[in-house]
């Protein structure tokens, strides 16, 4: 059993910043991939960024240069630093852990960017 708890969402003006955090607990493997997805109203959930337990990262093109993903393996925590936010970044952001051929999801945190 894996539990993921996100925090850090909220309302921010365009150009502002937010930092999302996700703490994983339960049966966490030492080798896994942690990431962030988002669901924009009316669209399917999409990958924002991911980071492996070895530190390798990947980003969606629409956040490159603005968002930074990082993780603290000792704390089983993944972060998403979001800078230069745009109204189109408004979405529910979900934490994700992929390990042992299984995928686990957090409940999501709302990010709203006003123009």
PDB file of N, CA and C in Angstrom:
ATOM      1  N   UNK A   1       0.852  -1.195   0.000  1.00  0.00           N
ATOM      2  CA  UNK A   1       0.000   0.000   0.000  1.00  0.00           C
ATOM      3  C   UNK A   1       0.885   1.242   0.000  1.00  0.00           C
ATOM      4  N   UNK A   2       0.544   2.172  -0.889  1.00  0.00           N
ATOM      5  CA  UNK A   2       1.279   3.430  -0.995  1.00  0.00           C
ATOM      6  C   UNK A   2       0.301   4.571  -0.841  1.00  0.00           C
ATOM      7  N   UNK A   3       0.654   5.536  -0.015  1.00  0.00           N
ATOM      8  CA  UNK A   3      -0.154   6.734   0.137  1.00  0.00           C
ATOM      9  C   UNK A   3       0.663   7.944  -0.313  1.00  0.00           C
ATOM     10  N   UNK A   4       0.014   8.817  -1.047  1.00  0.00           N
ATOM     11  CA  UNK A   4       0.651  10.041  -1.524  1.00  0.00           C
ATOM     12  C   UNK A   4      -0.186  11.225  -1.076  1.00  0.00           C
ATOM     13  N   UNK A   5       0.458  12.188  -0.452  1.00  0.00           N
ATOM     14  CA  UNK A   5      -0.245  13.368   0.030  1.00  0.00           C
ATOM     15  C   UNK A   5       0.423  14.610  -0.539  1.00  0.00           C
ATOM     16  N   UNK A   6      -0.343  15.340  -1.354  1.00  0.00           N
ATOM     17  CA  UNK A   6       0.170  16.562  -1.981  1.00  0.00           C
ATOM     18  C   UNK A   6      -0.180  17.785  -1.142  1.00  0.00           C
ATOM     19  N   UNK A   7       0.615  18.808  -1.291  1.00  0.00           N
ATOM     20  CA  UNK A   7       0.330  20.095  -0.661  1.00  0.00           C
ATOM     21  C   UNK A   7       0.999  21.190  -1.472  1.00  0.00           C
ATOM     22  N   UNK A   8       0.585  22.432  -1.219  1.00  0.00           N
ATOM     23  CA  UNK A   8       1.233  23.561  -1.853  1.00  0.00           C
ATOM     24  C   UNK A   8       0.447  24.245  -2.951  1.00  0.00           C
ATOM     25  N   UNK A   9      -0.683  23.674  -3.323  1.00  0.00           N
ATOM     26  CA  UNK A   9      -1.500  24.317  -4.348  1.00  0.00           C
ATOM     27  C   UNK A   9      -2.150  25.584  -3.824  1.00  0.00           C
ATOM     28  N   UNK A  10      -2.790  26.319  -4.720  1.00  0.00           N
ATOM     29  CA  UNK A  10      -3.461  27.539  -4.305  1.00  0.00           C
ATOM     30  C   UNK A  10      -3.700  28.473  -5.468  1.00  0.00           C
ATOM     31  N   UNK A  11      -4.002  29.704  -5.124  1.00  0.00           N
ATOM     32  CA  UNK A  11      -4.285  30.745  -6.110  1.00  0.00           C
ATOM     33  C   UNK A  11      -3.090  31.692  -6.200  1.00  0.00           C
ATOM     34  N   UNK A  12      -2.659  31.977  -7.417  1.00  0.00           N
ATOM     35  CA  UNK A  12      -1.526  32.875  -7.631  1.00  0.00           C
ATOM     36  C   UNK A  12      -1.772  33.685  -8.885  1.00  0.00           C
ATOM     37  N   UNK A  13      -1.188  34.864  -8.931  1.00  0.00           N
ATOM     38  CA  UNK A  13      -1.314  35.695 -10.124  1.00  0.00           C
ATOM     39  C   UNK A  13      -0.337  35.226 -11.197  1.00  0.00           C
ATOM     40  N   UNK A  14      -0.667  35.528 -12.428  1.00  0.00           N
ATOM     41  CA  UNK A  14       0.230  35.195 -13.528  1.00  0.00           C
ATOM     42  C   UNK A  14       1.603  35.799 -13.287  1.00  0.00           C
ATOM     43  N   UNK A  15       2.623  35.014 -13.566  1.00  0.00           N
ATOM     44  CA  UNK A  15       3.989  35.434 -13.318  1.00  0.00           C
ATOM     45  C   UNK A  15       4.519  35.026 -11.957  1.00  0.00           C
ATOM     46  N   UNK A  16       3.630  34.564 -11.106  1.00  0.00           N
ATOM     47  CA  UNK A  16       4.018  34.170  -9.762  1.00  0.00           C
ATOM     48  C   UNK A  16       4.555  32.754  -9.693  1.00  0.00           C
ATOM     49  N   UNK A  17       4.796  32.316  -8.457  1.00  0.00           N
ATOM     50  CA  UNK A  17       5.401  31.004  -8.226  1.00  0.00           C
ATOM     51  C   UNK A  17       4.638  30.244  -7.156  1.00  0.00           C
ATOM     52  N   UNK A  18       4.708  28.932  -7.264  1.00  0.00           N
ATOM     53  CA  UNK A  18       4.197  28.023  -6.245  1.00  0.00           C
ATOM     54  C   UNK A  18       5.147  26.837  -6.169  1.00  0.00           C
ATOM     55  N   UNK A  19       5.163  26.212  -5.008  1.00  0.00           N
ATOM     56  CA  UNK A  19       5.945  24.996  -4.832  1.00  0.00           C
ATOM     57  C   UNK A  19       5.033  23.900  -4.307  1.00  0.00           C
ATOM     58  N   UNK A  20       4.908  22.843  -5.081  1.00  0.00           N
ATOM     59  CA  UNK A  20       4.131  21.684  -4.670  1.00  0.00           C
ATOM     60  C   UNK A  20       5.033  20.652  -4.006  1.00  0.00           C
ATOM     61  N   UNK A  21       4.477  19.979  -3.013  1.00  0.00           N
ATOM     62  CA  UNK A  21       5.191  18.899  -2.340  1.00  0.00           C
ATOM     63  C   UNK A  21       4.309  17.666  -2.313  1.00  0.00           C
ATOM     64  N   UNK A  22       4.936  16.515  -2.325  1.00  0.00           N
ATOM     65  CA  UNK A  22       4.204  15.261  -2.234  1.00  0.00           C
ATOM     66  C   UNK A  22       5.013  14.297  -1.384  1.00  0.00           C
ATOM     67  N   UNK A  23       4.406  13.849  -0.304  1.00  0.00           N
ATOM     68  CA  UNK A  23       5.062  12.903   0.588  1.00  0.00           C
ATOM     69  C   UNK A  23       4.483  11.516   0.346  1.00  0.00           C
ATOM     70  N   UNK A  24       5.355  10.569   0.092  1.00  0.00           N
ATOM     71  CA  UNK A  24       4.941   9.182  -0.117  1.00  0.00           C
ATOM     72  C   UNK A  24       5.196   8.383   1.157  1.00  0.00           C
ATOM     73  N   UNK A  25       4.244   7.527   1.489  1.00  0.00           N
ATOM     74  CA  UNK A  25       4.409   6.667   2.656  1.00  0.00           C
ATOM     75  C   UNK A  25       3.884   5.278   2.337  1.00  0.00           C
ATOM     76  N   UNK A  26       4.220   4.350   3.195  1.00  0.00           N
ATOM     77  CA  UNK A  26       3.820   2.975   2.968  1.00  0.00           C
ATOM     78  C   UNK A  26       4.969   2.175   2.391  1.00  0.00           C
ATOM     79  N   UNK A  27       4.652   1.284   1.458  1.00  0.00           N
ATOM     80  CA  UNK A  27       5.649   0.402   0.870  1.00  0.00           C
ATOM     81  C   UNK A  27       6.331   1.103  -0.307  1.00  0.00           C
ATOM     82  N   UNK A  28       7.370   1.860  -0.009  1.00  0.00           N
ATOM     83  CA  UNK A  28       8.085   2.610  -1.031  1.00  0.00           C
ATOM     84  C   UNK A  28       9.375   1.879  -1.386  1.00  0.00           C
ATOM     85  N   UNK A  29       9.550   1.601  -2.659  1.00  0.00           N
ATOM     86  CA  UNK A  29      10.750   0.931  -3.130  1.00  0.00           C
ATOM     87  C   UNK A  29      11.899   1.934  -3.239  1.00  0.00           C
ATOM     88  N   UNK A  30      13.121   1.430  -3.164  1.00  0.00           N
ATOM     89  CA  UNK A  30      14.274   2.322  -3.304  1.00  0.00           C
ATOM     90  C   UNK A  30      14.461   2.776  -4.750  1.00  0.00           C
ATOM     91  N   UNK A  31      13.939   1.982  -5.679  1.00  0.00           N
ATOM     92  CA  UNK A  31      14.028   2.345  -7.094  1.00  0.00           C
ATOM     93  C   UNK A  31      12.625   2.627  -7.596  1.00  0.00           C
ATOM     94  N   UNK A  32      12.405   3.850  -8.015  1.00  0.00           N
ATOM     95  CA  UNK A  32      11.084   4.209  -8.540  1.00  0.00           C
ATOM     96  C   UNK A  32      11.195   5.510  -9.319  1.00  0.00           C
ATOM     97  N   UNK A  33      10.095   5.889  -9.879  1.00  0.00           N
ATOM     98  CA  UNK A  33       9.997   7.186 -10.564  1.00  0.00           C
ATOM     99  C   UNK A  33       8.860   7.952  -9.903  1.00  0.00           C
ATOM    100  N   UNK A  34       9.133   9.170  -9.515  1.00  0.00           N
ATOM    101  CA  UNK A  34       8.109  10.036  -8.946  1.00  0.00           C
ATOM    102  C   UNK A  34       7.854  11.174  -9.916  1.00  0.00           C
ATOM    103  N   UNK A  35       6.635  11.599  -9.980  1.00  0.00           N
ATOM    104  CA  UNK A  35       6.342  12.640 -10.951  1.00  0.00           C
ATOM    105  C   UNK A  35       5.096  13.423 -10.623  1.00  0.00           C
ATOM    106  N   UNK A  36       4.853  14.386 -11.471  1.00  0.00           N
ATOM    107  CA  UNK A  36       3.671  15.239 -11.383  1.00  0.00           C
ATOM    108  C   UNK A  36       2.932  15.216 -12.717  1.00  0.00           C
ATOM    109  N   UNK A  37       1.629  15.062 -12.625  1.00  0.00           N
ATOM    110  CA  UNK A  37       0.738  15.155 -13.770  1.00  0.00           C
ATOM    111  C   UNK A  37      -0.267  16.259 -13.457  1.00  0.00           C
ATOM    112  N   UNK A  38      -0.969  16.676 -14.486  1.00  0.00           N
ATOM    113  CA  UNK A  38      -2.030  17.643 -14.248  1.00  0.00           C
ATOM    114  C   UNK A  38      -3.212  17.360 -15.159  1.00  0.00           C
ATOM    115  N   UNK A  39      -4.357  17.796 -14.703  1.00  0.00           N
ATOM    116  CA  UNK A  39      -5.572  17.683 -15.515  1.00  0.00           C
ATOM    117  C   UNK A  39      -6.191  19.062 -15.639  1.00  0.00           C
ATOM    118  N   UNK A  40      -6.126  19.563 -16.837  1.00  0.00           N
ATOM    119  CA  UNK A  40      -6.750  20.837 -17.170  1.00  0.00           C
ATOM    120  C   UNK A  40      -8.222  20.574 -17.454  1.00  0.00           C
ATOM    121  N   UNK A  41      -9.133  21.434 -17.007  1.00  0.00           N
ATOM    122  CA  UNK A  41     -10.561  21.215 -17.261  1.00  0.00           C
ATOM    123  C   UNK A  41     -10.841  20.928 -18.732  1.00  0.00           C
ATOM    124  N   UNK A  42     -11.540  19.850 -18.976  1.00  0.00           N
ATOM    125  CA  UNK A  42     -11.902  19.495 -20.338  1.00  0.00           C
ATOM    126  C   UNK A  42     -10.862  18.685 -21.080  1.00  0.00           C
ATOM    127  N   UNK A  43      -9.741  18.390 -20.433  1.00  0.00           N
ATOM    128  CA  UNK A  43      -8.672  17.632 -21.085  1.00  0.00           C
ATOM    129  C   UNK A  43      -8.281  16.424 -20.233  1.00  0.00           C
ATOM    130  N   UNK A  44      -7.541  15.529 -20.851  1.00  0.00           N
ATOM    131  CA  UNK A  44      -7.060  14.361 -20.124  1.00  0.00           C
ATOM    132  C   UNK A  44      -5.840  14.729 -19.285  1.00  0.00           C
ATOM    133  N   UNK A  45      -5.590  13.881 -18.305  1.00  0.00           N
ATOM    134  CA  UNK A  45      -4.418  14.092 -17.459  1.00  0.00           C
ATOM    135  C   UNK A  45      -3.143  13.964 -18.293  1.00  0.00           C
ATOM    136  N   UNK A  46      -2.183  14.854 -18.028  1.00  0.00           N
ATOM    137  CA  UNK A  46      -0.951  14.873 -18.821  1.00  0.00           C
ATOM    138  C   UNK A  46       0.262  14.975 -17.910  1.00  0.00           C
ATOM    139  N   UNK A  47       1.365  14.425 -18.387  1.00  0.00           N
ATOM    140  CA  UNK A  47       2.610  14.477 -17.628  1.00  0.00           C
ATOM    141  C   UNK A  47       3.149  15.894 -17.593  1.00  0.00           C
ATOM    142  N   UNK A  48       3.576  16.328 -16.414  1.00  0.00           N
ATOM    143  CA  UNK A  48       4.250  17.614 -16.255  1.00  0.00           C
ATOM    144  C   UNK A  48       5.764  17.390 -16.145  1.00  0.00           C
ATOM    145  N   UNK A  49       6.160  16.536 -15.202  1.00  0.00           N
ATOM    146  CA  UNK A  49       7.583  16.266 -15.001  1.00  0.00           C
ATOM    147  C   UNK A  49       7.742  14.988 -14.193  1.00  0.00           C
ATOM    148  N   UNK A  50       8.887  14.345 -14.367  1.00  0.00           N
ATOM    149  CA  UNK A  50       9.187  13.141 -13.609  1.00  0.00           C
ATOM    150  C   UNK A  50      10.644  13.116 -13.209  1.00  0.00           C
ATOM    151  N   UNK A  51      10.936  12.382 -12.128  1.00  0.00           N
ATOM    152  CA  UNK A  51      12.317  12.252 -11.668  1.00  0.00           C
ATOM    153  C   UNK A  51      12.505  10.839 -11.131  1.00  0.00           C
ATOM    154  N   UNK A  52      13.587  10.204 -11.571  1.00  0.00           N
ATOM    155  CA  UNK A  52      13.866   8.847 -11.106  1.00  0.00           C
ATOM    156  C   UNK A  52      14.583   8.889  -9.760  1.00  0.00           C
ATOM    157  N   UNK A  53      14.671   7.743  -9.117  1.00  0.00           N
ATOM    158  CA  UNK A  53      15.382   7.670  -7.845  1.00  0.00           C
ATOM    159  C   UNK A  53      16.868   7.976  -8.029  1.00  0.00           C
ATOM    160  N   UNK A  54      17.353   7.850  -9.267  1.00  0.00           N
ATOM    161  CA  UNK A  54      18.737   8.198  -9.558  1.00  0.00           C
ATOM    162  C   UNK A  54      18.945   9.654  -9.913  1.00  0.00           C
ATOM    163  N   UNK A  55      17.838  10.408  -9.990  1.00  0.00           N
ATOM    164  CA  UNK A  55      17.951  11.836 -10.236  1.00  0.00           C
ATOM    165  C   UNK A  55      17.728  12.281 -11.676  1.00  0.00           C
ATOM    166  N   UNK A  56      17.438  11.336 -12.551  1.00  0.00           N
ATOM    167  CA  UNK A  56      17.182  11.717 -13.941  1.00  0.00           C
ATOM    168  C   UNK A  56      15.797  12.342 -14.046  1.00  0.00           C
ATOM    169  N   UNK A  57      15.738  13.474 -14.765  1.00  0.00           N
ATOM    170  CA  UNK A  57      14.480  14.210 -14.874  1.00  0.00           C
ATOM    171  C   UNK A  57      13.997  14.285 -16.316  1.00  0.00           C
ATOM    172  N   UNK A  58      12.710  14.467 -16.471  1.00  0.00           N
ATOM    173  CA  UNK A  58      12.138  14.771 -17.779  1.00  0.00           C
ATOM    174  C   UNK A  58      10.971  15.726 -17.575  1.00  0.00           C
ATOM    175  N   UNK A  59      10.768  16.563 -18.580  1.00  0.00           N
ATOM    176  CA  UNK A  59       9.753  17.610 -18.493  1.00  0.00           C
ATOM    177  C   UNK A  59       8.907  17.641 -19.758  1.00  0.00           C
ATOM    178  N   UNK A  60       7.647  18.024 -19.576  1.00  0.00           N
ATOM    179  CA  UNK A  60       6.817  18.331 -20.726  1.00  0.00           C
ATOM    180  C   UNK A  60       7.332  19.622 -21.358  1.00  0.00           C
ATOM    181  N   UNK A  61       7.202  19.729 -22.656  1.00  0.00           N
ATOM    182  CA  UNK A  61       7.713  20.913 -23.353  1.00  0.00           C
ATOM    183  C   UNK A  61       7.091  22.200 -22.810  1.00  0.00           C
ATOM    184  N   UNK A  62       5.833  22.128 -22.398  1.00  0.00           N
ATOM    185  CA  UNK A  62       5.144  23.353 -22.005  1.00  0.00           C
ATOM    186  C   UNK A  62       5.600  23.897 -20.649  1.00  0.00           C
ATOM    187  N   UNK A  63       6.463  23.169 -19.919  1.00  0.00           N
ATOM    188  CA  UNK A  63       6.964  23.673 -18.637  1.00  0.00           C
ATOM    189  C   UNK A  63       8.484  23.827 -18.613  1.00  0.00           C
ATOM    190  N   UNK A  64       9.139  23.418 -19.660  1.00  0.00           N
ATOM    191  CA  UNK A  64      10.598  23.531 -19.683  1.00  0.00           C
ATOM    192  C   UNK A  64      11.043  24.976 -19.489  1.00  0.00           C
ATOM    193  N   UNK A  65      11.999  25.147 -18.588  1.00  0.00           N
ATOM    194  CA  UNK A  65      12.511  26.477 -18.286  1.00  0.00           C
ATOM    195  C   UNK A  65      11.718  27.223 -17.231  1.00  0.00           C
ATOM    196  N   UNK A  66      10.552  26.682 -16.874  1.00  0.00           N
ATOM    197  CA  UNK A  66       9.720  27.353 -15.860  1.00  0.00           C
ATOM    198  C   UNK A  66       9.554  26.516 -14.596  1.00  0.00           C
ATOM    199  N   UNK A  67       9.425  25.217 -14.752  1.00  0.00           N
ATOM    200  CA  UNK A  67       9.197  24.311 -13.626  1.00  0.00           C
ATOM    201  C   UNK A  67      10.449  23.478 -13.371  1.00  0.00           C
ATOM    202  N   UNK A  68      10.664  23.146 -12.101  1.00  0.00           N
ATOM    203  CA  UNK A  68      11.776  22.286 -11.715  1.00  0.00           C
ATOM    204  C   UNK A  68      11.282  21.208 -10.769  1.00  0.00           C
ATOM    205  N   UNK A  69      11.558  19.964 -11.113  1.00  0.00           N
ATOM    206  CA  UNK A  69      11.186  18.852 -10.238  1.00  0.00           C
ATOM    207  C   UNK A  69      12.423  18.405  -9.474  1.00  0.00           C
ATOM    208  N   UNK A  70      12.218  18.022  -8.226  1.00  0.00           N
ATOM    209  CA  UNK A  70      13.310  17.497  -7.407  1.00  0.00           C
ATOM    210  C   UNK A  70      12.731  16.513  -6.396  1.00  0.00           C
ATOM    211  N   UNK A  71      13.604  15.770  -5.759  1.00  0.00           N
ATOM    212  CA  UNK A  71      13.134  14.806  -4.777  1.00  0.00           C
ATOM    213  C   UNK A  71      14.146  14.664  -3.661  1.00  0.00           C
ATOM    214  N   UNK A  72      13.638  14.260  -2.514  1.00  0.00           N
ATOM    215  CA  UNK A  72      14.462  13.947  -1.352  1.00  0.00           C
ATOM    216  C   UNK A  72      14.184  12.489  -1.027  1.00  0.00           C
ATOM    217  N   UNK A  73      15.094  11.624  -1.408  1.00  0.00           N
ATOM    218  CA  UNK A  73      14.868  10.192  -1.228  1.00  0.00           C
ATOM    219  C   UNK A  73      14.748   9.800   0.241  1.00  0.00           C
ATOM    220  N   UNK A  74      15.472  10.476   1.103  1.00  0.00           N
ATOM    221  CA  UNK A  74      15.423  10.156   2.528  1.00  0.00           C
ATOM    222  C   UNK A  74      14.041  10.438   3.113  1.00  0.00           C
ATOM    223  N   UNK A  75      13.352  11.406   2.510  1.00  0.00           N
ATOM    224  CA  UNK A  75      12.025  11.795   3.001  1.00  0.00           C
ATOM    225  C   UNK A  75      10.901  11.262   2.118  1.00  0.00           C
ATOM    226  N   UNK A  76      11.259  10.517   1.072  1.00  0.00           N
ATOM    227  CA  UNK A  76      10.242  10.023   0.118  1.00  0.00           C
ATOM    228  C   UNK A  76       9.334  11.162  -0.336  1.00  0.00           C
ATOM    229  N   UNK A  77       9.942  12.269  -0.680  1.00  0.00           N
ATOM    230  CA  UNK A  77       9.200  13.462  -1.045  1.00  0.00           C
ATOM    231  C   UNK A  77       9.658  13.966  -2.401  1.00  0.00           C
ATOM    232  N   UNK A  78       8.692  14.377  -3.203  1.00  0.00           N
ATOM    233  CA  UNK A  78       8.988  14.987  -4.490  1.00  0.00           C
ATOM    234  C   UNK A  78       8.399  16.392  -4.502  1.00  0.00           C
ATOM    235  N   UNK A  79       9.124  17.303  -5.140  1.00  0.00           N
ATOM    236  CA  UNK A  79       8.725  18.703  -5.189  1.00  0.00           C
ATOM    237  C   UNK A  79       8.562  19.153  -6.639  1.00  0.00           C
ATOM    238  N   UNK A  80       7.745  20.154  -6.807  1.00  0.00           N
ATOM    239  CA  UNK A  80       7.619  20.794  -8.113  1.00  0.00           C
ATOM    240  C   UNK A  80       7.636  22.298  -7.872  1.00  0.00           C
ATOM    241  N   UNK A  81       8.748  22.929  -8.232  1.00  0.00           N
ATOM    242  CA  UNK A  81       8.851  24.376  -8.155  1.00  0.00           C
ATOM    243  C   UNK A  81       8.326  24.956  -9.465  1.00  0.00           C
ATOM    244  N   UNK A  82       7.292  25.758  -9.360  1.00  0.00           N
ATOM    245  CA  UNK A  82       6.645  26.309 -10.547  1.00  0.00           C
ATOM    246  C   UNK A  82       6.845  27.821 -10.555  1.00  0.00           C
ATOM    247  N   UNK A  83       7.569  28.312 -11.537  1.00  0.00           N
ATOM    248  CA  UNK A  83       7.822  29.743 -11.696  1.00  0.00           C
ATOM    249  C   UNK A  83       7.176  30.240 -12.986  1.00  0.00           C
ATOM    250  N   UNK A  84       7.049  31.546 -13.076  1.00  0.00           N
ATOM    251  CA  UNK A  84       6.484  32.170 -14.282  1.00  0.00           C
ATOM    252  C   UNK A  84       5.161  31.508 -14.665  1.00  0.00           C
ATOM    253  N   UNK A  85       4.303  31.342 -13.702  1.00  0.00           N
ATOM    254  CA  UNK A  85       3.037  30.655 -13.946  1.00  0.00           C
ATOM    255  C   UNK A  85       2.152  31.440 -14.891  1.00  0.00           C
ATOM    256  N   UNK A  86       1.405  30.697 -15.699  1.00  0.00           N
ATOM    257  CA  UNK A  86       0.503  31.269 -16.689  1.00  0.00           C
ATOM    258  C   UNK A  86      -0.924  30.812 -16.382  1.00  0.00           C
ATOM    259  N   UNK A  87      -1.911  31.574 -16.830  1.00  0.00           N
ATOM    260  CA  UNK A  87      -3.305  31.130 -16.607  1.00  0.00           C
ATOM    261  C   UNK A  87      -3.571  29.717 -17.150  1.00  0.00           C
ATOM    262  N   UNK A  88      -2.904  29.360 -18.232  1.00  0.00           N
ATOM    263  CA  UNK A  88      -3.120  28.020 -18.795  1.00  0.00           C
ATOM    264  C   UNK A  88      -2.489  26.900 -17.967  1.00  0.00           C
ATOM    265  N   UNK A  89      -1.762  27.265 -16.916  1.00  0.00           N
ATOM    266  CA  UNK A  89      -1.255  26.261 -15.981  1.00  0.00           C
ATOM    267  C   UNK A  89      -2.300  25.873 -14.943  1.00  0.00           C
ATOM    268  N   UNK A  90      -3.435  26.562 -14.961  1.00  0.00           N
ATOM    269  CA  UNK A  90      -4.513  26.238 -14.034  1.00  0.00           C
ATOM    270  C   UNK A  90      -4.977  24.803 -14.258  1.00  0.00           C
ATOM    271  N   UNK A  91      -4.926  24.012 -13.186  1.00  0.00           N
ATOM    272  CA  UNK A  91      -5.237  22.592 -13.295  1.00  0.00           C
ATOM    273  C   UNK A  91      -5.214  21.969 -11.911  1.00  0.00           C
ATOM    274  N   UNK A  92      -5.669  20.731 -11.852  1.00  0.00           N
ATOM    275  CA  UNK A  92      -5.442  19.910 -10.670  1.00  0.00           C
ATOM    276  C   UNK A  92      -4.136  19.150 -10.909  1.00  0.00           C
ATOM    277  N   UNK A  93      -3.218  19.261  -9.984  1.00  0.00           N
ATOM    278  CA  UNK A  93      -1.913  18.609 -10.099  1.00  0.00           C
ATOM    279  C   UNK A  93      -1.886  17.362  -9.216  1.00  0.00           C
ATOM    280  N   UNK A  94      -1.452  16.264  -9.833  1.00  0.00           N
ATOM    281  CA  UNK A  94      -1.439  14.973  -9.160  1.00  0.00           C
ATOM    282  C   UNK A  94      -0.007  14.468  -9.012  1.00  0.00           C
ATOM    283  N   UNK A  95       0.292  13.959  -7.841  1.00  0.00           N
ATOM    284  CA  UNK A  95       1.556  13.288  -7.598  1.00  0.00           C
ATOM    285  C   UNK A  95       1.428  11.828  -8.034  1.00  0.00           C
ATOM    286  N   UNK A  96       2.519  11.283  -8.526  1.00  0.00           N
ATOM    287  CA  UNK A  96       2.505   9.923  -9.058  1.00  0.00           C
ATOM    288  C   UNK A  96       3.789   9.206  -8.664  1.00  0.00           C
ATOM    289  N   UNK A  97       3.655   7.937  -8.311  1.00  0.00           N
ATOM    290  CA  UNK A  97       4.821   7.094  -8.083  1.00  0.00           C
ATOM    291  C   UNK A  97       4.668   5.833  -8.916  1.00  0.00           C
ATOM    292  N   UNK A  98       5.699   5.509  -9.666  1.00  0.00           N
ATOM    293  CA  UNK A  98       5.710   4.276 -10.445  1.00  0.00           C
ATOM    294  C   UNK A  98       6.816   3.387  -9.911  1.00  0.00           C
ATOM    295  N   UNK A  99       6.442   2.202  -9.440  1.00  0.00           N
ATOM    296  CA  UNK A  99       7.416   1.277  -8.901  1.00  0.00           C
ATOM    297  C   UNK A  99       6.888  -0.139  -9.023  1.00  0.00           C
ATOM    298  N   UNK A 100       7.781  -1.085  -9.295  1.00  0.00           N
ATOM    299  CA  UNK A 100       7.354  -2.472  -9.335  1.00  0.00           C
ATOM    300  C   UNK A 100       6.187  -2.716 -10.272  1.00  0.00           C
ATOM    301  N   UNK A 101       6.169  -2.027 -11.405  1.00  0.00           N
ATOM    302  CA  UNK A 101       5.126  -2.169 -12.419  1.00  0.00           C
ATOM    303  C   UNK A 101       3.759  -1.682 -11.938  1.00  0.00           C
ATOM    304  N   UNK A 102       3.730  -0.943 -10.853  1.00  0.00           N
ATOM    305  CA  UNK A 102       2.474  -0.387 -10.354  1.00  0.00           C
ATOM    306  C   UNK A 102       2.554   1.131 -10.306  1.00  0.00           C
ATOM    307  N   UNK A 103       1.407   1.756 -10.519  1.00  0.00           N
ATOM    308  CA  UNK A 103       1.306   3.210 -10.487  1.00  0.00           C
ATOM    309  C   UNK A 103       0.393   3.622  -9.352  1.00  0.00           C
ATOM    310  N   UNK A 104       0.820   4.639  -8.619  1.00  0.00           N
ATOM    311  CA  UNK A 104       0.039   5.127  -7.485  1.00  0.00           C
ATOM    312  C   UNK A 104      -0.178   6.629  -7.643  1.00  0.00           C
ATOM    313  N   UNK A 105      -1.330   7.089  -7.209  1.00  0.00           N
ATOM    314  CA  UNK A 105      -1.721   8.486  -7.406  1.00  0.00           C
ATOM    315  C   UNK A 105      -2.107   9.138  -6.089  1.00  0.00           C
ATOM    316  N   UNK A 106      -1.802  10.427  -5.990  1.00  0.00           N
ATOM    317  CA  UNK A 106      -2.320  11.234  -4.913  1.00  0.00           C
ATOM    318  C   UNK A 106      -3.714  11.727  -5.261  1.00  0.00           C
ATOM    319  N   UNK A 107      -4.297  12.477  -4.329  1.00  0.00           N
ATOM    320  CA  UNK A 107      -5.676  12.919  -4.520  1.00  0.00           C
ATOM    321  C   UNK A 107      -5.760  14.185  -5.356  1.00  0.00           C
ATOM    322  N   UNK A 108      -4.620  14.852  -5.549  1.00  0.00           N
ATOM    323  CA  UNK A 108      -4.591  16.060  -6.362  1.00  0.00           C
ATOM    324  C   UNK A 108      -4.662  17.332  -5.544  1.00  0.00           C
ATOM    325  N   UNK A 109      -4.055  18.368  -6.076  1.00  0.00           N
ATOM    326  CA  UNK A 109      -4.107  19.687  -5.455  1.00  0.00           C
ATOM    327  C   UNK A 109      -4.377  20.728  -6.532  1.00  0.00           C
ATOM    328  N   UNK A 110      -5.280  21.632  -6.252  1.00  0.00           N
ATOM    329  CA  UNK A 110      -5.703  22.621  -7.246  1.00  0.00           C
ATOM    330  C   UNK A 110      -4.700  23.764  -7.325  1.00  0.00           C
ATOM    331  N   UNK A 111      -4.315  24.104  -8.528  1.00  0.00           N
ATOM    332  CA  UNK A 111      -3.506  25.289  -8.803  1.00  0.00           C
ATOM    333  C   UNK A 111      -4.310  26.183  -9.727  1.00  0.00           C
ATOM    334  N   UNK A 112      -4.522  27.419  -9.303  1.00  0.00           N
ATOM    335  CA  UNK A 112      -5.273  28.378 -10.102  1.00  0.00           C
ATOM    336  C   UNK A 112      -4.415  29.610 -10.318  1.00  0.00           C
ATOM    337  N   UNK A 113      -4.224  29.965 -11.583  1.00  0.00           N
ATOM    338  CA  UNK A 113      -3.410  31.121 -11.950  1.00  0.00           C
ATOM    339  C   UNK A 113      -4.326  32.159 -12.561  1.00  0.00           C
ATOM    340  N   UNK A 114      -4.411  33.309 -11.922  1.00  0.00           N
ATOM    341  CA  UNK A 114      -5.283  34.372 -12.417  1.00  0.00           C
ATOM    342  C   UNK A 114      -4.505  35.311 -13.339  1.00  0.00           C
ATOM    343  N   UNK A 115      -5.214  35.865 -14.290  1.00  0.00           N
ATOM    344  CA  UNK A 115      -4.557  36.768 -15.264  1.00  0.00           C
ATOM    345  C   UNK A 115      -4.579  38.205 -14.793  1.00  0.00           C
TER     346      UNK A 115
END
